[in-house]
Amino acid sequence: MGQYVGICGSYEYYFYGYYFQRRERIVEEMNLIVTGGAGFIGSNFIYYELENHPEDRVICLDKLTYAGNLSTLEEAMKSPQFRFVKGDIADRECVEKLFEEEHPDIVVNFAAESHVDRSIEDPGIFLMTNVIGTEVLMDACRKYGIKRYHQVSTDEVYGDLPLDRPDLFFTEETPIHTSSPYSASKASADLLVLAYYRTFRLPVSITRCSNNYGPFHFPEKLIPLMISRALADEPLPVYGKGENVRDWLYVVDHCSAIDLVIRKGREGEVYNIGGHNERTNLEVVKTILRELGKPESLISYVTDRPGHDMRYAIDPGKIHRELGWLPQTKFDDGIHRTVQWYLEHREWWEKILSGEYRNYFDHMYGKRLQQ
Ligand code: NAD
Ligand code: DAU
């Protein structure tokens, strides 16, 4: 089998080292359940699927926690190929009812408690959603049959890398070595997924991606938090010295990678996703300030995150070699586009920043910012 290169019209292209082969694309209509689709990456994935696979039906199952936002899916709701269902992935009855109604071919599990800082405050819900929720979904897949169960995981399961070894990267063989309750819950789920493959032969796949950025990113995470606070001329809370490194990937590139893996990736396999886009937090914050024309004096160094991972860096060689995936968006373009998106969609994030979120911010940052 040659290396998959991509789709053009009704053909798929494969590369055999020195020649290309074109094969007619067999378009099979599929039902996809996308969990956590009212959140950041899940919603971007739903839009990606509706645009790139108009033949498929997409059903979003989301509990609408503080991080889920129905207004994000407003455009998707207009499509006859889309259905939204409010429900908890850890609720067996709800999940089984949905499987009976929809007979999904593919389940892509984005649903999670995703914020490291919140996991340090209250780990319990992370275990319930991220671990038990994964088990409930996979049990339903076993009971009703499935072509693919896909687990959206994270590079955080590998722990961190030292700052003084830029030659080191996470590969799929890097041992699991978690730091936070969040990453421990994601790693537990990954192990469970691989156990269901080995024990029950459930057709699974896992992707482990680096930090995403782009539209619909909840403003508790670094990039949207800094954009929204800089626009209000409020202090920007940088943890520690701001020297921690993250490997940033534009969210649509993550979506295209998952799309390839669920359709072409091998069962039982893990694929790392990343774009070799390492930046210190301070570099990211300064880039945002430049984009917005705001002064660096807004930066405020605050108490570090406990157990803060130093550096993440992904080796995406496997997904490139096997599936031909490459990221399309350079960081400078992606961050510019993202800042513009937040400028043009103020109503989306301003609504979030009012109400309950205000209490969260005061609780988490009140003491840190007073230093
Ligand atoms: P998010 O917090 O923006 O969205 C999570 C979504 O899941 C929300 O819509 C929420 O309502 C929903 N949800 C939470 N608990 C649920 C439950 N019990 N049942 C049903 N729905 C529930 O998260 P995100 O940043 O979009 O991340 C999505 C996935 O990608 C997560 O699994 C995360 O671990 C993984 N991931 C995120 C990143 C990143 O940079 N954000 C990088 C790599 C991997
Ligand atoms: O690497 C993938 C992971 O990326 C995902 O699995 C997580 O779901 C996602 O939240 C993200 O985790 P991080 O902890 O890396 O993202 P966060 O945006 O919370 O923080 C990015 C970096 O910025 C991190 O080093 C902590 C720092 N930071 C964060 C916040 C919120 C600050 O300095 N100040 C802040 O206020």
Short mmCIF file of C-alpha atoms and ligand atoms in Angstrom, two decimals:
data_model
loop_
_atom_site.label_atom_id
_atom_site.label_comp_id
_atom_site.label_asym_id
_atom_site.label_seq_id
_atom_site.Cartn_x
_atom_site.Cartn_y
_atom_site.Cartn_z
CA MET A 1 0.00 0.00 0.00
CA GLY A 2 1.41 3.38 -0.99
CA GLN A 3 1.40 6.45 1.16
CA TYR A 4 -1.95 8.23 1.16
CA VAL A 5 -1.50 11.74 -0.26
CA GLY A 6 -5.00 13.24 -0.38
CA ILE A 7 -8.32 13.64 -2.14
CA CYS A 8 -8.97 15.62 -5.31
CA GLY A 9 -12.50 15.51 -6.73
CA SER A 10 -13.68 11.92 -6.86
CA TYR A 11 -10.15 10.47 -6.69
CA GLU A 12 -7.74 9.55 -3.90
CA TYR A 13 -3.99 9.80 -4.58
CA TYR A 14 -1.31 7.44 -3.26
CA PHE A 15 2.48 7.81 -3.53
CA TYR A 16 4.68 4.76 -4.14
CA GLY A 17 8.16 6.24 -3.69
CA TYR A 18 8.61 7.19 -7.35
CA TYR A 19 5.10 7.27 -8.84
CA PHE A 20 1.59 8.40 -7.91
CA GLN A 21 -1.50 6.24 -8.26
CA ARG A 22 -5.04 7.54 -8.57
CA ARG A 23 -7.96 5.48 -7.24
CA GLU A 24 -11.63 6.19 -7.55
CA ARG A 25 -12.99 7.36 -4.23
CA ILE A 26 -15.76 5.20 -2.85
CA VAL A 27 -17.95 7.56 -0.91
CA GLU A 28 -19.75 5.76 1.86
CA GLU A 29 -22.33 7.71 3.83
CA MET A 30 -21.57 7.47 7.51
CA ASN A 31 -23.09 8.48 10.82
CA LEU A 32 -20.59 10.13 13.13
CA ILE A 33 -21.22 10.78 16.80
CA VAL A 34 -18.98 13.63 17.91
CA THR A 35 -18.92 14.05 21.68
CA GLY A 36 -17.92 17.37 23.22
CA GLY A 37 -18.79 19.13 19.96
CA ALA A 38 -19.98 22.30 21.69
CA GLY A 39 -16.44 22.92 22.94
CA PHE A 40 -13.39 24.36 21.20
CA ILE A 41 -11.88 21.58 19.09
CA GLY A 42 -15.05 19.48 18.79
CA SER A 43 -16.98 22.37 17.23
CA ASN A 44 -14.18 23.10 14.76
CA PHE A 45 -14.18 19.39 13.89
CA ILE A 46 -17.94 19.40 13.27
CA TYR A 47 -17.56 22.32 10.84
CA TYR A 48 -14.64 20.52 9.16
CA GLU A 49 -16.69 17.34 8.69
CA LEU A 50 -19.82 19.11 7.42
CA GLU A 51 -17.70 20.94 4.86
CA ASN A 52 -15.43 18.11 3.76
CA HIS A 53 -17.83 15.16 4.02
CA PRO A 54 -21.26 16.55 3.14
CA GLU A 55 -22.48 12.99 2.61
CA ASP A 56 -22.06 12.14 6.33
CA ARG A 57 -24.45 12.78 9.19
CA VAL A 58 -22.92 14.36 12.28
CA ILE A 59 -24.56 13.94 15.66
CA CYS A 60 -23.11 16.00 18.50
CA LEU A 61 -23.49 14.67 22.06
CA ASP A 62 -22.53 17.30 24.61
CA LYS A 63 -23.38 17.87 28.26
CA LEU A 64 -23.02 21.65 27.86
CA THR A 65 -20.78 22.15 30.87
CA TYR A 66 -19.32 25.62 31.50
CA ALA A 67 -17.05 24.93 28.47
CA GLY A 68 -19.82 23.95 26.06
CA ASN A 69 -21.58 26.66 24.15
CA LEU A 70 -24.58 26.08 21.89
CA SER A 71 -24.11 29.41 20.12
CA THR A 72 -20.86 27.98 18.73
CA LEU A 73 -22.93 25.45 16.78
CA GLU A 74 -25.46 27.97 15.46
CA GLU A 75 -24.32 27.58 11.83
CA ALA A 76 -24.15 23.77 12.07
CA MET A 77 -27.76 23.71 13.32
CA LYS A 78 -28.83 25.00 9.89
CA SER A 79 -27.55 21.83 8.20
CA PRO A 80 -29.99 18.92 7.71
CA GLN A 81 -26.96 16.63 8.19
CA PHE A 82 -26.48 17.80 11.78
CA ARG A 83 -28.21 16.92 15.05
CA PHE A 84 -27.44 18.18 18.55
CA VAL A 85 -28.20 16.06 21.62
CA LYS A 86 -27.64 17.32 25.15
CA GLY A 87 -26.29 14.52 27.33
CA ASP A 88 -23.48 13.19 29.46
CA ILE A 89 -21.05 10.63 28.02
CA ALA A 90 -20.89 9.02 31.47
CA ASP A 91 -24.68 8.46 31.46
CA ARG A 92 -25.06 4.90 30.14
CA GLU A 93 -28.79 5.12 29.54
CA CYS A 94 -28.45 8.33 27.53
CA VAL A 95 -25.54 6.99 25.48
CA GLU A 96 -27.27 3.68 24.68
CA LYS A 97 -30.48 5.46 23.67
CA LEU A 98 -28.50 7.60 21.24
CA PHE A 99 -26.74 4.54 19.76
CA GLU A 100 -30.13 2.83 19.29
CA GLU A 101 -31.48 5.90 17.49
CA GLU A 102 -28.47 6.72 15.33
CA HIS A 103 -26.50 3.49 14.69
CA PRO A 104 -23.20 5.38 14.48
CA ASP A 105 -20.41 4.12 12.22
CA ILE A 106 -17.78 6.26 13.93
CA VAL A 107 -17.57 7.82 17.39
CA VAL A 108 -15.05 10.62 17.94
CA ASN A 109 -14.67 11.42 21.62
CA PHE A 110 -13.68 15.03 22.31
CA ALA A 111 -15.81 15.31 25.46
CA ALA A 112 -13.60 16.02 28.43
CA GLU A 113 -12.82 18.26 31.30
CA SER A 114 -9.85 19.90 29.60
CA HIS A 115 -8.36 22.59 31.83
CA VAL A 116 -5.25 21.68 33.86
CA ASP A 117 -5.80 24.45 36.46
CA ARG A 118 -9.34 23.27 37.18
CA SER A 119 -8.07 19.68 37.61
CA ILE A 120 -5.73 20.91 40.33
CA GLU A 121 -8.69 22.54 42.13
CA ASP A 122 -11.12 19.60 41.76
CA PRO A 123 -9.91 16.33 40.19
CA GLY A 124 -13.12 14.27 40.71
CA ILE A 125 -15.09 15.43 37.69
CA PHE A 126 -12.01 14.78 35.51
CA LEU A 127 -12.10 11.10 36.45
CA MET A 128 -15.85 10.87 35.93
CA THR A 129 -15.93 12.43 32.46
CA ASN A 130 -12.51 11.60 31.07
CA VAL A 131 -12.21 8.01 32.34
CA ILE A 132 -15.71 6.68 33.12
CA GLY A 133 -17.19 8.59 30.17
CA THR A 134 -14.70 6.89 27.85
CA GLU A 135 -15.60 3.48 29.30
CA VAL A 136 -19.34 4.08 28.86
CA LEU A 137 -18.88 5.16 25.22
CA MET A 138 -16.72 2.15 24.39
CA ASP A 139 -19.16 -0.23 26.09
CA ALA A 140 -21.90 1.14 23.84
CA CYS A 141 -19.60 0.67 20.83
CA ARG A 142 -19.11 -2.96 21.83
CA LYS A 143 -22.81 -3.53 22.41
CA TYR A 144 -24.08 -1.96 19.18
CA GLY A 145 -21.06 -2.49 16.90
CA ILE A 146 -18.92 0.23 15.38
CA LYS A 147 -16.46 0.78 12.52
CA ARG A 148 -14.20 3.03 14.59
CA TYR A 149 -14.02 4.47 18.11
CA HIS A 150 -11.59 7.40 18.15
CA GLN A 151 -10.16 8.88 21.33
CA VAL A 152 -8.95 12.48 21.16
CA SER A 153 -6.02 12.54 23.55
CA THR A 154 -3.19 14.90 24.37
CA ASP A 155 0.59 15.19 24.38
CA GLU A 156 0.30 15.85 28.13
CA VAL A 157 0.14 12.07 28.73
CA TYR A 158 3.90 12.00 28.03
CA GLY A 159 4.72 14.44 30.85
CA ASP A 160 7.27 17.09 29.95
CA LEU A 161 10.70 17.55 28.37
CA PRO A 162 13.61 19.58 29.79
CA LEU A 163 14.21 23.07 28.36
CA ASP A 164 17.92 22.34 27.76
CA ARG A 165 17.31 19.34 25.43
CA PRO A 166 15.78 20.81 22.26
CA ASP A 167 16.76 17.58 20.46
CA LEU A 168 14.10 15.58 22.40
CA PHE A 169 10.52 15.09 21.13
CA PHE A 170 7.54 12.97 22.18
CA THR A 171 7.10 9.94 19.92
CA GLU A 172 4.32 7.36 20.20
CA GLU A 173 6.81 5.17 22.11
CA THR A 174 7.59 7.79 24.78
CA PRO A 175 6.48 6.34 28.14
CA ILE A 176 3.30 7.68 29.76
CA HIS A 177 4.43 9.94 32.62
CA THR A 178 1.73 12.34 33.76
CA SER A 179 1.95 15.48 35.91
CA SER A 180 -1.57 16.80 36.62
CA PRO A 181 -4.88 15.17 37.54
CA TYR A 182 -6.02 16.22 34.03
CA SER A 183 -3.19 14.46 32.21
CA ALA A 184 -3.49 11.43 34.53
CA SER A 185 -7.18 11.13 33.63
CA LYS A 186 -6.42 11.42 29.89
CA ALA A 187 -3.66 8.80 30.19
CA SER A 188 -6.01 6.47 32.10
CA ALA A 189 -8.54 6.79 29.30
CA ASP A 190 -5.86 6.04 26.67
CA LEU A 191 -4.84 2.87 28.50
CA LEU A 192 -8.46 1.79 28.70
CA VAL A 193 -8.91 2.38 24.96
CA LEU A 194 -5.87 0.23 24.16
CA ALA A 195 -7.12 -2.44 26.58
CA TYR A 196 -10.49 -2.55 24.75
CA TYR A 197 -8.59 -3.06 21.50
CA ARG A 198 -6.48 -5.90 22.83
CA THR A 199 -9.15 -7.64 24.92
CA PHE A 200 -12.33 -7.04 22.91
CA ARG A 201 -10.86 -6.19 19.48
CA LEU A 202 -12.85 -2.96 19.51
CA PRO A 203 -11.63 -1.02 16.42
CA VAL A 204 -10.06 1.97 18.13
CA SER A 205 -7.56 4.71 17.37
CA ILE A 206 -5.99 7.46 19.48
CA THR A 207 -4.49 10.82 18.53
CA ARG A 208 -2.28 12.78 20.93
CA CYS A 209 -2.08 16.40 19.94
CA SER A 210 -0.13 19.39 21.16
CA ASN A 211 -1.69 22.75 22.21
CA ASN A 212 -4.36 24.03 19.82
CA TYR A 213 -5.36 27.62 19.15
CA GLY A 214 -7.99 29.24 16.92
CA PRO A 215 -11.68 30.23 16.88
CA PHE A 216 -14.06 29.22 19.72
CA HIS A 217 -11.21 28.65 22.22
CA PHE A 218 -12.61 29.11 25.72
CA PRO A 219 -11.14 32.25 27.35
CA GLU A 220 -9.71 30.43 30.38
CA LYS A 221 -6.86 29.06 28.21
CA LEU A 222 -3.66 31.03 27.60
CA ILE A 223 -4.21 32.55 24.13
CA PRO A 224 -7.88 33.63 24.35
CA LEU A 225 -7.40 34.71 27.98
CA MET A 226 -4.54 37.00 27.00
CA ILE A 227 -6.42 38.41 23.98
CA SER A 228 -9.55 39.22 25.99
CA ARG A 229 -7.64 40.73 28.92
CA ALA A 230 -5.29 42.77 26.73
CA LEU A 231 -8.29 44.23 24.91
CA ALA A 232 -9.63 45.36 28.29
CA ASP A 233 -6.18 46.71 29.31
CA GLU A 234 -6.17 44.26 32.25
CA PRO A 235 -2.99 42.60 33.67
CA LEU A 236 -1.93 39.44 31.81
CA PRO A 237 -1.16 36.68 34.35
CA VAL A 238 1.96 34.82 33.16
CA TYR A 239 2.81 31.84 35.36
CA GLY A 240 6.33 31.70 36.82
CA LYS A 241 8.87 33.27 34.46
CA GLY A 242 6.87 32.56 31.31
CA GLU A 243 9.64 30.28 30.05
CA ASN A 244 7.53 27.11 29.68
CA VAL A 245 7.31 25.93 26.10
CA ARG A 246 4.21 24.71 24.24
CA ASP A 247 4.01 23.34 20.69
CA TRP A 248 1.14 25.30 19.08
CA LEU A 249 -1.07 23.92 16.30
CA TYR A 250 -3.87 25.73 14.49
CA VAL A 251 -7.09 23.90 15.36
CA VAL A 252 -8.12 23.18 11.75
CA ASP A 253 -4.85 21.28 11.25
CA HIS A 254 -5.77 19.13 14.24
CA CYS A 255 -9.20 18.49 12.70
CA SER A 256 -7.73 17.43 9.34
CA ALA A 257 -5.41 15.00 11.14
CA ILE A 258 -8.26 13.39 13.11
CA ASP A 259 -10.33 13.17 9.93
CA LEU A 260 -7.51 11.22 8.25
CA VAL A 261 -6.95 8.91 11.20
CA ILE A 262 -10.62 7.93 11.60
CA ARG A 263 -10.93 7.14 7.90
CA LYS A 264 -7.45 5.88 6.94
CA GLY A 265 -5.52 5.28 10.14
CA ARG A 266 -4.73 1.79 11.37
CA GLU A 267 -6.84 0.22 14.13
CA GLY A 268 -5.24 -0.07 17.55
CA GLU A 269 -2.71 2.66 16.74
CA VAL A 270 -1.68 5.89 18.42
CA TYR A 271 -0.78 8.90 16.23
CA ASN A 272 0.97 12.01 17.56
CA ILE A 273 -0.13 15.34 16.05
CA GLY A 274 1.95 18.51 16.14
CA GLY A 275 3.47 21.10 13.88
CA HIS A 276 6.98 21.81 15.27
CA ASN A 277 5.81 25.20 16.47
CA GLU A 278 7.46 25.63 19.83
CA ARG A 279 7.13 28.95 21.64
CA THR A 280 7.68 30.06 25.23
CA ASN A 281 4.56 31.43 26.91
CA LEU A 282 6.22 34.82 27.06
CA GLU A 283 6.83 34.78 23.29
CA VAL A 284 3.17 33.94 22.71
CA VAL A 285 1.93 36.70 25.02
CA LYS A 286 4.26 39.27 23.43
CA THR A 287 3.09 38.25 19.94
CA ILE A 288 -0.53 38.81 21.00
CA LEU A 289 0.34 42.24 22.46
CA ARG A 290 2.05 43.20 19.19
CA GLU A 291 -0.96 42.04 17.15
CA LEU A 292 -3.25 44.18 19.33
CA GLY A 293 -0.91 47.17 19.59
CA LYS A 294 -0.90 46.90 23.41
CA PRO A 295 2.09 47.55 25.73
CA GLU A 296 4.21 44.79 27.31
CA SER A 297 3.71 46.55 30.65
CA LEU A 298 0.41 44.65 30.84
CA ILE A 299 2.38 41.46 31.56
CA SER A 300 2.12 40.45 35.21
CA TYR A 301 4.22 37.53 36.49
CA VAL A 302 2.17 35.45 38.95
CA THR A 303 2.62 32.33 41.12
CA ASP A 304 3.45 29.31 39.03
CA ARG A 305 1.03 26.43 38.32
CA PRO A 306 1.82 23.53 40.73
CA GLY A 307 3.58 20.71 38.85
CA HIS A 308 3.84 22.95 35.76
CA ASP A 309 5.16 20.99 32.73
CA MET A 310 8.25 22.69 31.26
CA ARG A 311 8.18 21.80 27.59
CA TYR A 312 5.96 19.87 25.17
CA ALA A 313 7.25 19.00 21.69
CA ILE A 314 5.69 16.48 19.34
CA ASP A 315 7.34 14.33 16.71
CA PRO A 316 4.56 14.00 14.10
CA GLY A 317 6.64 11.69 11.85
CA LYS A 318 4.32 8.68 12.06
CA ILE A 319 1.14 10.43 10.87
CA HIS A 320 3.15 12.11 8.10
CA ARG A 321 4.74 8.87 6.90
CA GLU A 322 1.58 6.73 7.10
CA LEU A 323 -1.15 9.19 6.16
CA GLY A 324 0.68 12.05 4.46
CA TRP A 325 -0.58 14.59 7.02
CA LEU A 326 1.18 17.93 7.32
CA PRO A 327 -0.03 21.10 9.07
CA GLN A 328 -1.08 23.87 6.68
CA THR A 329 -1.02 26.93 8.96
CA LYS A 330 2.14 28.73 10.05
CA PHE A 331 2.03 30.14 13.59
CA ASP A 332 2.35 33.79 12.48
CA ASP A 333 -0.63 33.44 10.11
CA GLY A 334 -2.65 31.37 12.57
CA ILE A 335 -2.19 33.74 15.49
CA HIS A 336 -3.03 36.74 13.29
CA ARG A 337 -6.20 35.01 12.09
CA THR A 338 -7.08 34.04 15.67
CA VAL A 339 -6.66 37.56 17.04
CA GLN A 340 -8.81 38.88 14.17
CA TRP A 341 -11.46 36.25 14.97
CA TYR A 342 -11.64 37.40 18.61
CA LEU A 343 -11.88 41.02 17.48
CA GLU A 344 -14.75 40.16 15.12
CA HIS A 345 -16.61 37.87 17.54
CA ARG A 346 -16.63 39.92 20.72
CA GLU A 347 -20.20 38.95 21.53
CA TRP A 348 -19.19 35.24 21.64
CA TRP A 349 -16.54 35.66 24.35
CA GLU A 350 -17.97 38.68 26.16
CA LYS A 351 -21.05 36.63 27.01
CA ILE A 352 -18.80 33.93 28.47
CA LEU A 353 -16.79 36.44 30.47
CA SER A 354 -19.87 37.73 32.22
CA GLY A 355 -21.74 35.70 34.84
CA GLU A 356 -20.31 32.54 36.35
CA TYR A 357 -16.93 32.82 34.67
CA ARG A 358 -16.24 36.03 36.60
CA ASN A 359 -16.41 34.09 39.89
CA TYR A 360 -14.02 31.48 38.50
CA PHE A 361 -11.51 34.16 37.50
CA ASP A 362 -11.64 35.87 40.90
CA HIS A 363 -11.21 32.53 42.67
CA MET A 364 -8.28 31.32 40.53
CA TYR A 365 -6.39 34.57 39.97
CA GLY A 366 -7.47 36.87 42.83
CA LYS A 367 -4.51 36.07 45.11
CA ARG A 368 -2.01 35.49 42.28
CA LEU A 369 -2.56 38.94 40.77
CA GLN A 370 -2.30 40.77 44.10
CA GLN A 371 1.43 40.00 44.43
P1 NAD B 1 -13.27 22.16 25.77
O1 NAD B 1 -13.15 22.22 27.26
O2 NAD B 1 -13.27 23.42 24.99
O3 NAD B 1 -14.62 21.38 25.38
C1 NAD B 1 -15.03 20.23 26.03
C2 NAD B 1 -16.46 19.93 25.59
O4 NAD B 1 -16.86 18.70 26.22
C3 NAD B 1 -17.48 20.99 26.06
O5 NAD B 1 -18.38 21.29 25.02
C4 NAD B 1 -18.20 20.33 27.22
O6 NAD B 1 -19.55 20.77 27.38
C5 NAD B 1 -18.15 18.87 26.80
N1 NAD B 1 -18.25 17.93 27.94
C6 NAD B 1 -17.57 17.98 29.10
N2 NAD B 1 -17.95 16.97 29.90
C7 NAD B 1 -18.87 16.24 29.20
C8 NAD B 1 -19.60 15.06 29.46
N3 NAD B 1 -19.49 14.42 30.63
N4 NAD B 1 -20.44 14.59 28.52
C9 NAD B 1 -20.58 15.24 27.33
N5 NAD B 1 -19.93 16.37 27.03
C10 NAD B 1 -19.07 16.86 27.95
O7 NAD B 1 -12.12 21.17 25.30
P2 NAD B 1 -11.17 21.23 24.01
O8 NAD B 1 -10.06 22.12 24.28
O9 NAD B 1 -12.03 21.42 22.83
O10 NAD B 1 -10.61 19.75 24.01
C11 NAD B 1 -11.32 18.69 23.38
C12 NAD B 1 -10.54 17.40 23.54
O11 NAD B 1 -9.25 17.54 22.95
C13 NAD B 1 -10.31 17.00 24.99
O12 NAD B 1 -10.46 15.62 25.08
C14 NAD B 1 -8.87 17.41 25.25
O13 NAD B 1 -8.30 16.57 26.21
C15 NAD B 1 -8.25 17.21 23.89
N6 NAD B 1 -7.09 18.06 23.57
C16 NAD B 1 -7.18 19.42 23.71
C17 NAD B 1 -6.10 20.21 23.30
C18 NAD B 1 -6.15 21.72 23.41
O14 NAD B 1 -5.15 22.38 23.15
N7 NAD B 1 -7.27 22.33 23.74
C19 NAD B 1 -4.95 19.63 22.79
C20 NAD B 1 -4.89 18.22 22.69
C21 NAD B 1 -5.98 17.48 23.07
O1 DAU B 2 -0.86 20.14 25.26
C1 DAU B 2 -2.21 19.91 25.07
C2 DAU B 2 -3.01 20.52 26.20
O2 DAU B 2 -2.97 21.94 26.00
C3 DAU B 2 -4.45 20.03 26.26
O3 DAU B 2 -4.45 18.67 26.56
C4 DAU B 2 -5.25 20.81 27.31
O4 DAU B 2 -6.61 20.42 27.27
C5 DAU B 2 -5.14 22.28 27.01
O5 DAU B 2 -5.82 23.04 28.00
C6 DAU B 2 -3.68 22.71 26.94
O6 DAU B 2 -3.06 22.59 28.23
P1 DAU B 2 -2.04 23.71 28.78
O7 DAU B 2 -1.99 23.62 30.25
O8 DAU B 2 -0.77 23.66 28.03
O9 DAU B 2 -2.85 25.03 28.28
P2 DAU B 2 -3.15 26.43 29.00
O10 DAU B 2 -3.74 27.32 27.95
O11 DAU B 2 -3.90 26.26 30.27
O12 DAU B 2 -1.70 26.95 29.34
C7 DAU B 2 -0.70 27.12 28.34
C8 DAU B 2 0.57 27.58 29.02
O13 DAU B 2 0.36 28.92 29.52
C9 DAU B 2 0.95 26.77 30.23
O14 DAU B 2 2.37 26.68 30.30
C10 DAU B 2 0.43 27.56 31.42
C11 DAU B 2 0.52 29.00 30.94
N1 DAU B 2 -0.49 29.91 31.45
C12 DAU B 2 -1.80 29.55 31.35
C13 DAU B 2 -2.80 30.38 31.83
C14 DAU B 2 -4.25 29.97 31.74
C15 DAU B 2 -0.12 31.15 31.99
O15 DAU B 2 1.07 31.48 32.05
N2 DAU B 2 -1.12 31.96 32.47
C16 DAU B 2 -2.44 31.63 32.42
O16 DAU B 2 -3.29 32.42 32.91
#
